Short mmCIF file of C-alpha atoms and ligand atoms in Angstrom, two decimals:
data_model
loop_
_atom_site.label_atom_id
_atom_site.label_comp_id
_atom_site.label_asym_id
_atom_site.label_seq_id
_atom_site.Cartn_x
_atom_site.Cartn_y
_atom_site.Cartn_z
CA UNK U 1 9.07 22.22 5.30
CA UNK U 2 7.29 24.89 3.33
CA UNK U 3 3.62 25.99 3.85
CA UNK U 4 1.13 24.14 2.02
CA UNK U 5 0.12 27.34 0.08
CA UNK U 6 3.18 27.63 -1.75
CA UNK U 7 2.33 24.74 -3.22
CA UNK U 8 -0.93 25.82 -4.08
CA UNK U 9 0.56 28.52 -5.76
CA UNK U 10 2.85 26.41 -7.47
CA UNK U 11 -0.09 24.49 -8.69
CA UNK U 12 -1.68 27.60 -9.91
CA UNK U 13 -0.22 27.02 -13.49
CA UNK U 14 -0.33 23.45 -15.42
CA UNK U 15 2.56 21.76 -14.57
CA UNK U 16 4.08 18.46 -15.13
CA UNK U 17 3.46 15.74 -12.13
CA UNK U 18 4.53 12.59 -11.46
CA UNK U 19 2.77 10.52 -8.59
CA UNK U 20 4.33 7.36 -7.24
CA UNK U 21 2.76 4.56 -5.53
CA UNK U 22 4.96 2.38 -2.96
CA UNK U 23 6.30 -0.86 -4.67
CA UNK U 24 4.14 -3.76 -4.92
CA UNK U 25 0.90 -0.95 -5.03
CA UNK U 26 -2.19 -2.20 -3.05
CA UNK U 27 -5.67 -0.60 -4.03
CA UNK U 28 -5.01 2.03 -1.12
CA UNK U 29 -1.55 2.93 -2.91
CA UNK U 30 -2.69 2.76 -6.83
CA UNK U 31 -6.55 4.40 -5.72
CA UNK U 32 -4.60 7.23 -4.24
CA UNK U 33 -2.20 7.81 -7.17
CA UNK U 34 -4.56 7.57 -9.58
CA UNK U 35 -7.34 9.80 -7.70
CA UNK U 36 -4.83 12.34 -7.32
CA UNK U 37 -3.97 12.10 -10.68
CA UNK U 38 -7.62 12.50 -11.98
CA UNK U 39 -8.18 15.53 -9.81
CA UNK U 40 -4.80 17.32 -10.95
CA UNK U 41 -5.72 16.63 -14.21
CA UNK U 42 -9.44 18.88 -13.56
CA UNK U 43 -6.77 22.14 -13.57
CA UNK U 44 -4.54 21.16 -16.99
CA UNK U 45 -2.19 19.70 -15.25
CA UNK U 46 -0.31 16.74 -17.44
CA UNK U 47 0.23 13.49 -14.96
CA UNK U 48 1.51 10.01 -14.44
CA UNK U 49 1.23 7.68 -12.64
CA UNK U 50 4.59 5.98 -12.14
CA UNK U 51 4.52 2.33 -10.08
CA UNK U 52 7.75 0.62 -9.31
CA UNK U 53 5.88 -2.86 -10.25
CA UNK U 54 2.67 -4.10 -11.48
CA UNK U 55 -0.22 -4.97 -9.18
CA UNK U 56 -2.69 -7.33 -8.73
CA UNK U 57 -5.59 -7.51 -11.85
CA UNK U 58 -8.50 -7.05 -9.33
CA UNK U 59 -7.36 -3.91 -9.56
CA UNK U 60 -7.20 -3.37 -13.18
CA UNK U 61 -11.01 -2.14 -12.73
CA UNK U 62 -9.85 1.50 -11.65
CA UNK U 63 -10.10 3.97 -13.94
CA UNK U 64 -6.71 5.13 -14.87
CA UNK U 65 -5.33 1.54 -15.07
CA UNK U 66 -4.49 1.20 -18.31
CA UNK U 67 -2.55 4.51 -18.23
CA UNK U 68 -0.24 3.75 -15.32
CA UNK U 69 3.43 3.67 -16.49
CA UNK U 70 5.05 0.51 -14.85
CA UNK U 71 8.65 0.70 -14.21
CA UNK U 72 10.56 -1.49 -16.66
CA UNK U 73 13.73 -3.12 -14.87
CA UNK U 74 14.74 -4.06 -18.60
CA UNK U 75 14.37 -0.09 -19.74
CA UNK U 76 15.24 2.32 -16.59
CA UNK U 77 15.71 5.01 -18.78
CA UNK U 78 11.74 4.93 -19.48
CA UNK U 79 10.89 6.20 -15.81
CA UNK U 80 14.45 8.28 -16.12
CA UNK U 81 12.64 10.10 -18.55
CA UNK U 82 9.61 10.11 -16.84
CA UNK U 83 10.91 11.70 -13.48
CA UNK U 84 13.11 14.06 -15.21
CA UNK U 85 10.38 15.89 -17.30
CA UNK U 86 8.46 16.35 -13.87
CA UNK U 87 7.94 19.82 -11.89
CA UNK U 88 6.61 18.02 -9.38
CA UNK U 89 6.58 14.63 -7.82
CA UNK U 90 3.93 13.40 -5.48
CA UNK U 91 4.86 10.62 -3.10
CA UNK U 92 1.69 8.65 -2.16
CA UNK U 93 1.09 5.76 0.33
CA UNK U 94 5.07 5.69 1.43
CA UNK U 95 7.33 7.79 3.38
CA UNK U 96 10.69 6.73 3.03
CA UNK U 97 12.42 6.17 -0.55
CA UNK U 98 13.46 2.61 0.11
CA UNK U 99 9.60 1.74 -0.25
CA UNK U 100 9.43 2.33 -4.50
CA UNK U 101 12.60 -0.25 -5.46
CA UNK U 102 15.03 0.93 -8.64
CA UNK U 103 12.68 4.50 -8.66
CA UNK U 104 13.66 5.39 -5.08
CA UNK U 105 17.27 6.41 -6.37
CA UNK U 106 15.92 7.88 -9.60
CA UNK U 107 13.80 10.93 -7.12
CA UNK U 108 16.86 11.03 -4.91
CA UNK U 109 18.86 12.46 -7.55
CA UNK U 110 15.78 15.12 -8.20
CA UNK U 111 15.49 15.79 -4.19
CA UNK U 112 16.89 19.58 -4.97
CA UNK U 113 15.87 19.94 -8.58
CA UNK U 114 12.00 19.22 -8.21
CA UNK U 115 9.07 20.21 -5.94
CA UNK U 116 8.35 16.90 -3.65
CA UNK U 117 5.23 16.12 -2.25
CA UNK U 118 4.74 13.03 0.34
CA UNK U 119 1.49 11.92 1.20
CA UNK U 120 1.02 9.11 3.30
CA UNK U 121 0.50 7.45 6.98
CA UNK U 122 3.10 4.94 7.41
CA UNK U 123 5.49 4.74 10.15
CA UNK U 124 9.15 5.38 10.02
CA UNK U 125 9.07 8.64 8.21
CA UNK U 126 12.80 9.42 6.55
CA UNK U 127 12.58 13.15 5.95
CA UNK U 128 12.94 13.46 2.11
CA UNK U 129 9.84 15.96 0.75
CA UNK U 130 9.43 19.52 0.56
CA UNK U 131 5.82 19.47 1.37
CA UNK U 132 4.63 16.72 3.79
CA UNK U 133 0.73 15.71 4.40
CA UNK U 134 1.79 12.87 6.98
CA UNK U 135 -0.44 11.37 9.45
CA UNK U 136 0.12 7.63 10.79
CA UNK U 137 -3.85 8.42 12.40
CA UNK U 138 -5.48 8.25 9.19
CA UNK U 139 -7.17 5.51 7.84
CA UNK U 140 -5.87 5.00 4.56
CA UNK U 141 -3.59 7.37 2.41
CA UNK U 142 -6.42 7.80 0.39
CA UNK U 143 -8.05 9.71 2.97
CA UNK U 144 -4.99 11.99 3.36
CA UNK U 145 -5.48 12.49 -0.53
CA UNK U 146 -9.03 14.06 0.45
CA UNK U 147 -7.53 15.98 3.05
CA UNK U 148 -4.94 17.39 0.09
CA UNK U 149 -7.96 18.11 -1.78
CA UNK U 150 -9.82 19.48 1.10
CA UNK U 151 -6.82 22.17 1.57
CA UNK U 152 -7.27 22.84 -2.21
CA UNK U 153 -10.29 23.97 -1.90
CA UNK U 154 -11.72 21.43 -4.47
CA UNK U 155 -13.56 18.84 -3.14
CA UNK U 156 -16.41 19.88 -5.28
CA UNK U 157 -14.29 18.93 -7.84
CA UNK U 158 -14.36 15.27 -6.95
CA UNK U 159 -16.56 13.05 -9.30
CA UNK U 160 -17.51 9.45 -9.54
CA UNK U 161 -14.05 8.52 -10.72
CA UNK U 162 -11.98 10.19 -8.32
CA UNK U 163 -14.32 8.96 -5.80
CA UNK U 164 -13.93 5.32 -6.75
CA UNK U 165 -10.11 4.99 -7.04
CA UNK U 166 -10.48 6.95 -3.03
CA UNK U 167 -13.34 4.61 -1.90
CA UNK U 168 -11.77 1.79 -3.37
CA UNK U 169 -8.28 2.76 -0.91
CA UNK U 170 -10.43 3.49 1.91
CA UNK U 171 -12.40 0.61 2.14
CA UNK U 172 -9.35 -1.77 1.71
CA UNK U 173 -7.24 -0.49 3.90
CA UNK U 174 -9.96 -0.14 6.82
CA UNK U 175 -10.80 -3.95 6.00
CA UNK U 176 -13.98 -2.89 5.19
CA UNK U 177 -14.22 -0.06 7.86
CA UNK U 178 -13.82 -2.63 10.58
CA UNK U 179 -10.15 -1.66 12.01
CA UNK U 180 -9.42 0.85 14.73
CA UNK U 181 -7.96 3.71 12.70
CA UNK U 182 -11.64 4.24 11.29
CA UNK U 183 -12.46 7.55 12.72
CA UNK U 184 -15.44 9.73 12.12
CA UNK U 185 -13.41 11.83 9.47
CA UNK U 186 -12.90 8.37 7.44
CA UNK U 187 -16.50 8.26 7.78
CA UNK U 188 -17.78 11.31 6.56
CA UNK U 189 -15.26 11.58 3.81
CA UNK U 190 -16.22 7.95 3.00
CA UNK U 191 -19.94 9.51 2.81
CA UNK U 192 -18.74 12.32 1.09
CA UNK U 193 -17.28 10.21 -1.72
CA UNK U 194 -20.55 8.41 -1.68
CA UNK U 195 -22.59 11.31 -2.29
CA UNK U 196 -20.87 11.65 -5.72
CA UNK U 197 -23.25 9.26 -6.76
CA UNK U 198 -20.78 6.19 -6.46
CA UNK U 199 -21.88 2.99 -6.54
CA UNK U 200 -20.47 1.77 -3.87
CA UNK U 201 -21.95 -2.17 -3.92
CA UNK U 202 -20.43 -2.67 -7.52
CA UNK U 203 -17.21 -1.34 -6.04
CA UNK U 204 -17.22 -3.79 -2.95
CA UNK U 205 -17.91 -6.51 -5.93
CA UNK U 206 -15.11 -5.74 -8.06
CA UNK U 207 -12.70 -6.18 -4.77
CA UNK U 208 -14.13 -8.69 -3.26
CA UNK U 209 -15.91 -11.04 -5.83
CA UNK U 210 -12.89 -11.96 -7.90
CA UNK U 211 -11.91 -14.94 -6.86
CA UNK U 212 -10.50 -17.65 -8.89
CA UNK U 213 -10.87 -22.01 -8.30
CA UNK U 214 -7.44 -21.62 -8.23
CA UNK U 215 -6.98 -18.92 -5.45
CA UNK U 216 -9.73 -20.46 -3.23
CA UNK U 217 -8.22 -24.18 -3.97
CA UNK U 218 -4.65 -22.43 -2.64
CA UNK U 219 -6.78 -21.26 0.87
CA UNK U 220 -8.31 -24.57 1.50
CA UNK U 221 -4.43 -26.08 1.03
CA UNK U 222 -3.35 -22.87 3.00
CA UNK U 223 -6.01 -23.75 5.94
CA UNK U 224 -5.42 -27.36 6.24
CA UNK U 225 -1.44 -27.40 5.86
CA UNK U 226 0.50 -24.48 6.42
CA UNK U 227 -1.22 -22.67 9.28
CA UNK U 228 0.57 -22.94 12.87
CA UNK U 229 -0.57 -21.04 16.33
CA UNK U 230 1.36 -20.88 19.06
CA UNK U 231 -1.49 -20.45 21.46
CA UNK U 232 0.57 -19.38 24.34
CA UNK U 233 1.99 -16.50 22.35
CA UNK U 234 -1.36 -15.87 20.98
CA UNK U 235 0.38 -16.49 17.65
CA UNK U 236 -1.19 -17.78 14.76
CA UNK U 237 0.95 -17.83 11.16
CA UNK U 238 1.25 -19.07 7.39
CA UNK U 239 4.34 -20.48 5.46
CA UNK U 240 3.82 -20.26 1.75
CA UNK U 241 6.87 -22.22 0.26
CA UNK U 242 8.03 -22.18 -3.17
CA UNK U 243 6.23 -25.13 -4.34
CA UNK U 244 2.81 -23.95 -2.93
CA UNK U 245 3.57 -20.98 -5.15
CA UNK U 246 4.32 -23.03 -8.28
CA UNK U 247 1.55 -25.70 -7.25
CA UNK U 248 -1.28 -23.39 -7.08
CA UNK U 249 0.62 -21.04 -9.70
CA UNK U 250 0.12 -17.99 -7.15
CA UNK U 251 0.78 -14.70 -8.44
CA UNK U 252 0.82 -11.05 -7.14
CA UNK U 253 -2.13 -10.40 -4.47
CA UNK U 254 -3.17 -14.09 -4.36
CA UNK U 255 -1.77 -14.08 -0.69
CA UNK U 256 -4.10 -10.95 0.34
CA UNK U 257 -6.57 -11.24 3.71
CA UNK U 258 -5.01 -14.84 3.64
CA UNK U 259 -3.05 -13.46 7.15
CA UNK U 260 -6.72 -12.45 8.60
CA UNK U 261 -8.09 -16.08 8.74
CA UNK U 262 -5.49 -16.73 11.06
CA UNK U 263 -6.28 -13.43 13.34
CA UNK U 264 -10.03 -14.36 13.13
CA UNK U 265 -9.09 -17.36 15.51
CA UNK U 266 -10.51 -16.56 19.15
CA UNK U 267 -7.48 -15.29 21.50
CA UNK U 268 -5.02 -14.88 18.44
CA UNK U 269 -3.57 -11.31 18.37
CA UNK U 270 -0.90 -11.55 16.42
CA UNK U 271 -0.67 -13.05 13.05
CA UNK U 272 1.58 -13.16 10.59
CA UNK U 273 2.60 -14.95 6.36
CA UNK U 274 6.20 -15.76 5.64
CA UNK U 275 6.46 -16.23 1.85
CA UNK U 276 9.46 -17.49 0.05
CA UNK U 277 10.38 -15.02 -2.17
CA UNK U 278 11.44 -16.05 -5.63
CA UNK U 279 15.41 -16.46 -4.42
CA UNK U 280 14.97 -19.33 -2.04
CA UNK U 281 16.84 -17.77 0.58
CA UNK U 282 14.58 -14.78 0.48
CA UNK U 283 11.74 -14.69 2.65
CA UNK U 284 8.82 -11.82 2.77
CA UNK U 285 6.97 -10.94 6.10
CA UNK U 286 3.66 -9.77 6.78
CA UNK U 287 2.33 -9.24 10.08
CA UNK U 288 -1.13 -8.20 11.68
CA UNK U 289 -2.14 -7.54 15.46
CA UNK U 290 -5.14 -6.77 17.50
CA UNK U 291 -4.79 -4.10 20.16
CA UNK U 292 -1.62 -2.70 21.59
CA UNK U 293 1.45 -4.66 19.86
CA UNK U 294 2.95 -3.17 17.09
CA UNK U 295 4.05 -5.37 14.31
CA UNK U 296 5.21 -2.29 12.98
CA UNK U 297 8.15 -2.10 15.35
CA UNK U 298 8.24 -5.86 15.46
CA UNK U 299 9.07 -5.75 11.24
CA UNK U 300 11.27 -2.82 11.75
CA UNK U 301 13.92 -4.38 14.42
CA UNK U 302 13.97 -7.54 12.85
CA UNK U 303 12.47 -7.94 9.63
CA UNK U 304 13.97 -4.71 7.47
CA UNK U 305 10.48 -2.98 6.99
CA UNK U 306 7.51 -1.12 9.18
CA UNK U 307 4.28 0.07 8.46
CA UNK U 308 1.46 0.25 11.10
CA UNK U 309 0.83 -0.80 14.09
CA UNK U 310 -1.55 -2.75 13.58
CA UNK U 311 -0.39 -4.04 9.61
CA UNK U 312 3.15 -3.94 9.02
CA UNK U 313 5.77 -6.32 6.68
CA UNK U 314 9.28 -6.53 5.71
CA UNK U 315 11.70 -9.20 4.49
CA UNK U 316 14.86 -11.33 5.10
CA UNK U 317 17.40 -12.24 2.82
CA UNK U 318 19.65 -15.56 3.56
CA UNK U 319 17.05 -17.17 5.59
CA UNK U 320 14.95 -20.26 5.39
CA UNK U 321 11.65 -20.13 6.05
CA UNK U 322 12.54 -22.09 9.32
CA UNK U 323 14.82 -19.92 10.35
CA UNK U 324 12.82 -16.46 9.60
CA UNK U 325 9.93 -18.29 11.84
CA UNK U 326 12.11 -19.30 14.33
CA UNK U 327 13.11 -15.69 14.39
CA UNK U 328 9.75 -15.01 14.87
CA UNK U 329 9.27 -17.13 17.77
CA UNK U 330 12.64 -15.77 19.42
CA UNK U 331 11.26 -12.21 19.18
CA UNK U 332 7.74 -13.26 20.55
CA UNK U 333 9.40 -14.68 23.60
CA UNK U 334 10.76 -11.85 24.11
CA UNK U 335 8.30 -9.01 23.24
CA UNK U 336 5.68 -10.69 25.69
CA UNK U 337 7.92 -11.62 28.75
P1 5GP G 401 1.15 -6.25 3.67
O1 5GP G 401 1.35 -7.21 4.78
O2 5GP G 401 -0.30 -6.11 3.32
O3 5GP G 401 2.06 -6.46 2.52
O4 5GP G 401 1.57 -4.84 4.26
C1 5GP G 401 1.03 -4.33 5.44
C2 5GP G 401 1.54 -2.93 5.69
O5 5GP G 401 2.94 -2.95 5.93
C3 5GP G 401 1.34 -2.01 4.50
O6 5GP G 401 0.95 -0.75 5.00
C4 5GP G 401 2.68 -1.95 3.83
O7 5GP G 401 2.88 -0.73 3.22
C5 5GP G 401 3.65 -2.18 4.99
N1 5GP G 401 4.78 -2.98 4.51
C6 5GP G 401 4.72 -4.18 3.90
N2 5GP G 401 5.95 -4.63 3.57
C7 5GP G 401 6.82 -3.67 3.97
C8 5GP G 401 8.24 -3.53 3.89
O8 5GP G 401 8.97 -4.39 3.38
N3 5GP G 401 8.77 -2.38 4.41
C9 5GP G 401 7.99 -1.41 5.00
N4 5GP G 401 8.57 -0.32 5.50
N5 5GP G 401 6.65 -1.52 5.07
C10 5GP G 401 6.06 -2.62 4.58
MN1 MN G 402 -2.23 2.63 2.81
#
């Protein structure tokens, strides 16, 4: 691992970058690429952003958006192209090349031909970068992206719209500074990022106050037909089949907080969504806890992902939704003898 001032030399001349955002991007992921990106850009440098898929439009709001390249299954040889003009790659929000889909090969093959920078908080590190800023405390990786910029030297760089696309990760990823990993660093930088005059109201609006009939219509279905607790496990879950997701035509990020509802039940400290996937047989996981248990080894052992403690996912292929929950269950048991 080299010292972080080799890289600032390195960064001393305009260079080409190329920041990358962990597949399915949530507003932490895509407000950390793109605040990064806006701040690189203050010293000449040229960058992309470069997402392995698209993300949900309630985050088509950040500034930057409509710049993001989105990787093309159909034309590879678009982010080929991309990646191979780059000096430098920043990995944001992941730390293990599995996490970005089709790209995650692409930067493999540039491991010893390019400068690699991971930034991120995530469990379940795979060694991969030649710089790391890595810190499963922090609150959000857009917080570690301050921190970057904080070793730069340039925080008095950061304007509104860097500040928004950080805010914006911050917030969501602290569920609205409510969760345990808010410390008194997220707070300050969170007032820090304020101070840039942001207007930090409108921001909570464009997150929060974009619901759609349809969206809320798929919750009230959610609420009253698909949510199970197993009390004595202190288990509460979804199911979201197929035909809920063609019924209420859900799409990318319609599913988001949905998990929470089930948490905010008295006594439930684990939660968790099992999604069919568009194969039938494919099922995705997302898990949240209170306190001590950490879905994030829970979705490692047995569901092929991580994350944090405290949040974590994964997925199952060649499983029915029965038979990924009564995985679940089995695991529970166990965990909590
Ligand atoms: P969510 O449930 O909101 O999709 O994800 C919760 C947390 O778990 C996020 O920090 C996310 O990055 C992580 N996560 C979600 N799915 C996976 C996965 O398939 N593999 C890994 N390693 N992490 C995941
Ligand atoms: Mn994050």
């Amino acid at each position: 691992m080299h010292n972080f001032n080799t890289l600032k030399e390195f960064l001393e001349e305009p260079r080409n970058v190329v920041i990358i955002p962990h597949t399915k991007p949530d507003a932490d992921a895509i407000g950390s690429a793109l605040g990064l990106s806006w701040y690189l850009r203050k010293d000449e440098h040229n960058t992309t952003v470069l997402s392995p898929n698209a993300y949900p439009s309630f985050l088509h709001w950040m500034p930057g958006h409509e710049e993001v390249v989105i990787h093309d299954k159909e034309q590879p040889e678009i982010s080929e192209d991309i990646i191979n003009k780059a000096d430098v790659i920043f990995c944001v929000d992941f730390s293990a090349l599995s996490r970005i889909e089709d790209l995650g090969p692409m930067v493999e093959k540039q491991l010893s031909n390019k400068t690699i920078v991971m930034i991120d908080h995530h469990r379940g590190k795979v060694e991969f970068a030649d710089y790391e800023l890595w810190d499963i405390d922090a609150a959000a990786a857009a917080q570690l992206i301050y921190e970057f910029i904080d070793l730069d030297e340039g925080t008095q760089k950061i304007d509104q719209r860097i500040a928004a696309c950080l805010y914006a990760g911050i917030v969501t990823d602290t569920g609205s500074f409510k969760y345990p990993s808010v410390s008194s660093r997220t707070l300050r930088i969170a007032a820090a990022l304020k101070d840039t005059g942001l207007d930090t109201a409108r921001l909570y609006n464009l997150i929060y106050d974009n619901n759609t009939e349809r969206r809320l219509r798929f919750l009230g279905h959610a609420l009253k037909e698909n949510l199970t607790f197993w009390s004595d496990l202190n288990t509460g879950f979804f199911t979201v089949s197929q035909d809920d997701r063609d019924n209420y035509k859900l799409q990318s990020g319609d599913t988001e907080g949905l998990v929470n509802y089930a948490l905010s039940v008295n006594g439930i400290k684990i939660a968790g969504i099992f999604k069919e996937t568009d194969e039938r047989d494919g099922i995705k996981v997302s898990l949240r806890s209170i306190g001590d248990f950490s879905v994030a080894d829970l979705a490692a052992e047995h569901f092929n992902g991580g994350g944090h403690k405290n949040a974590a996912g994964g997925r199952v292929d060649g499983m029915t939704i029965d038979e990924a929950v009564a995985l679940f269950k089995k695991v529970l048991e166990e965990k909590l003898k």
